[in-house]
RNA sequence: GCUGGCGUAGCUCAGUCCGGCUAGAGCACCUGACUGUGGAUCAGGAGGUCUCGGGUUCAAUUCCCGACGCCAGUACCA
């Protein structure tokens, strides 16, 4: 009575959400589908903890000794900073470095939440799931090609065939192009290089002109906010835009076009070579340009990529790329941080939250949850019988629930109605006297209700309920459920 | 982070410009009409520190300042 102002208001921390019922079932279904594909490719599951030392995540600022912004970090019962993982790739590197006896190459898939302190937006949260697949310890382009194929298979299995495209770029090619253009990638700690990546990453949204502006002096957007440019010269910018517009009907054609642009750069030549190799593996595996293409505008914003980079997007009806549903690439330096040894690695990450939104939007996933049969309680003295009926149904494999609240039969049926329960079992004095039970077909009742206005008339509709011998109950309900699933 | 918009019942919102009576509506919820039957209908009920804090005023949900939160755009995102 006095504690009202002490009572906390129920609320959620910014960027977090509750999920329930059908949303979760849909998620499980989607994840299962992808998992089957990954296992078919020979990847096996791995789970790592949600919490890591902030140092393991590489999100630690040397000078200040504090965690970087953007990570959820805290100190619990020890002096060292802990953090919620920021992605699944850094924990994978840690795991690989910790277990020297792992068979190499090490191939795993992992699904789990990652956490980032970022501005939440539509479909963007501070806790989100990632579904990663990686091969650690293989430098072969077959590993990269295979990752792309696995993504395609997963999307196909999710009934997205023909609606997506996996696009592949290569960091080495871009580095080569910049080298040829005379951009000093090592200058100012790679800041210029980073900026160039980020500009190109915005190509889809800003177009060639916007990217060109960003590459040079910078660009003012419509809200008046000025974004600093990468500071390239006119001539250098032209080389980059040339690179971005290199295209061809075939992957091999893109390689040829790129070869002409990278000039004498060894790094660039090697990048083109990698793409040619990938193309060979993809062809041999049977994946043509309808699924996987080469696209120079794919660079990815992250700095750690060292070779091929991938991005899977939904293709809208204008042929544009609307939403990105997976991304990844080769990162040969990530394990080196721990072991000092170069370990080549490549992988990709699907964003299940966004993918699920898309699947729902396209009606590609039915998110129905199985509601149980409800056994209602009418007479207290028959409580044991209701219990018995409920377990009888369960033992027959029929999901069933005994009504555990209080209230008369009307209230119990209302509960069933709200929960979308298909069938209610009703038994009172009449039924017990004659050794029967009544079975109410709530779904049919719902259909009938649409056309009936008068209550008296609605109660007259007797086809929604049947009284059957107790011994026939299971059989009757099974038939009824089967009839439901038919339509 | 920056710019703009918005914070009134569980939800969607009116009222606020131009300060004043008991702050409203729809949906949802609860009770009853209906005794052993969901929906619809009808009648009734409950639910609000009008985001929070300060200021102006006889008087603030309304005007002013600040904080926080939400939405949109933009930036950032190993």
mmCIF file of N, CA and C in Angstrom, chain A residues 6 84 171 203 266 289 437:
data_model
loop_
_atom_site.group_PDB
_atom_site.id
_atom_site.type_symbol
_atom_site.label_atom_id
_atom_site.label_comp_id
_atom_site.label_asym_id
_atom_site.label_seq_id
_atom_site.Cartn_x
_atom_site.Cartn_y
_atom_site.Cartn_z
ATOM 1 N N UNK A 6 7.569 2.900 -5.155
ATOM 2 C CA UNK A 6 8.761 2.065 -5.198
ATOM 3 C C UNK A 6 8.655 0.977 -6.263
ATOM 4 N N UNK A 84 29.892 -8.217 -23.386
ATOM 5 C CA UNK A 84 29.023 -9.069 -24.198
ATOM 6 C C UNK A 84 29.608 -9.090 -25.605
ATOM 7 N N UNK A 171 39.121 -7.405 -51.817
ATOM 8 C CA UNK A 171 39.892 -6.325 -51.206
ATOM 9 C C UNK A 171 41.248 -6.122 -51.880
ATOM 10 N N UNK A 203 27.834 2.975 -51.929
ATOM 11 C CA UNK A 203 27.525 3.098 -53.354
ATOM 12 C C UNK A 203 26.057 2.853 -53.660
ATOM 13 N N UNK A 266 51.029 -5.712 -58.045
ATOM 14 C CA UNK A 266 51.087 -7.154 -57.759
ATOM 15 C C UNK A 266 49.897 -7.580 -56.925
ATOM 16 N N UNK A 289 25.864 -17.266 -62.965
ATOM 17 C CA UNK A 289 25.673 -15.849 -62.682
ATOM 18 C C UNK A 289 24.250 -15.502 -62.242
ATOM 19 N N UNK A 437 -18.057 -37.977 -23.602
ATOM 20 C CA UNK A 437 -17.500 -36.631 -23.459
ATOM 21 C C UNK A 437 -17.978 -35.794 -24.636
#
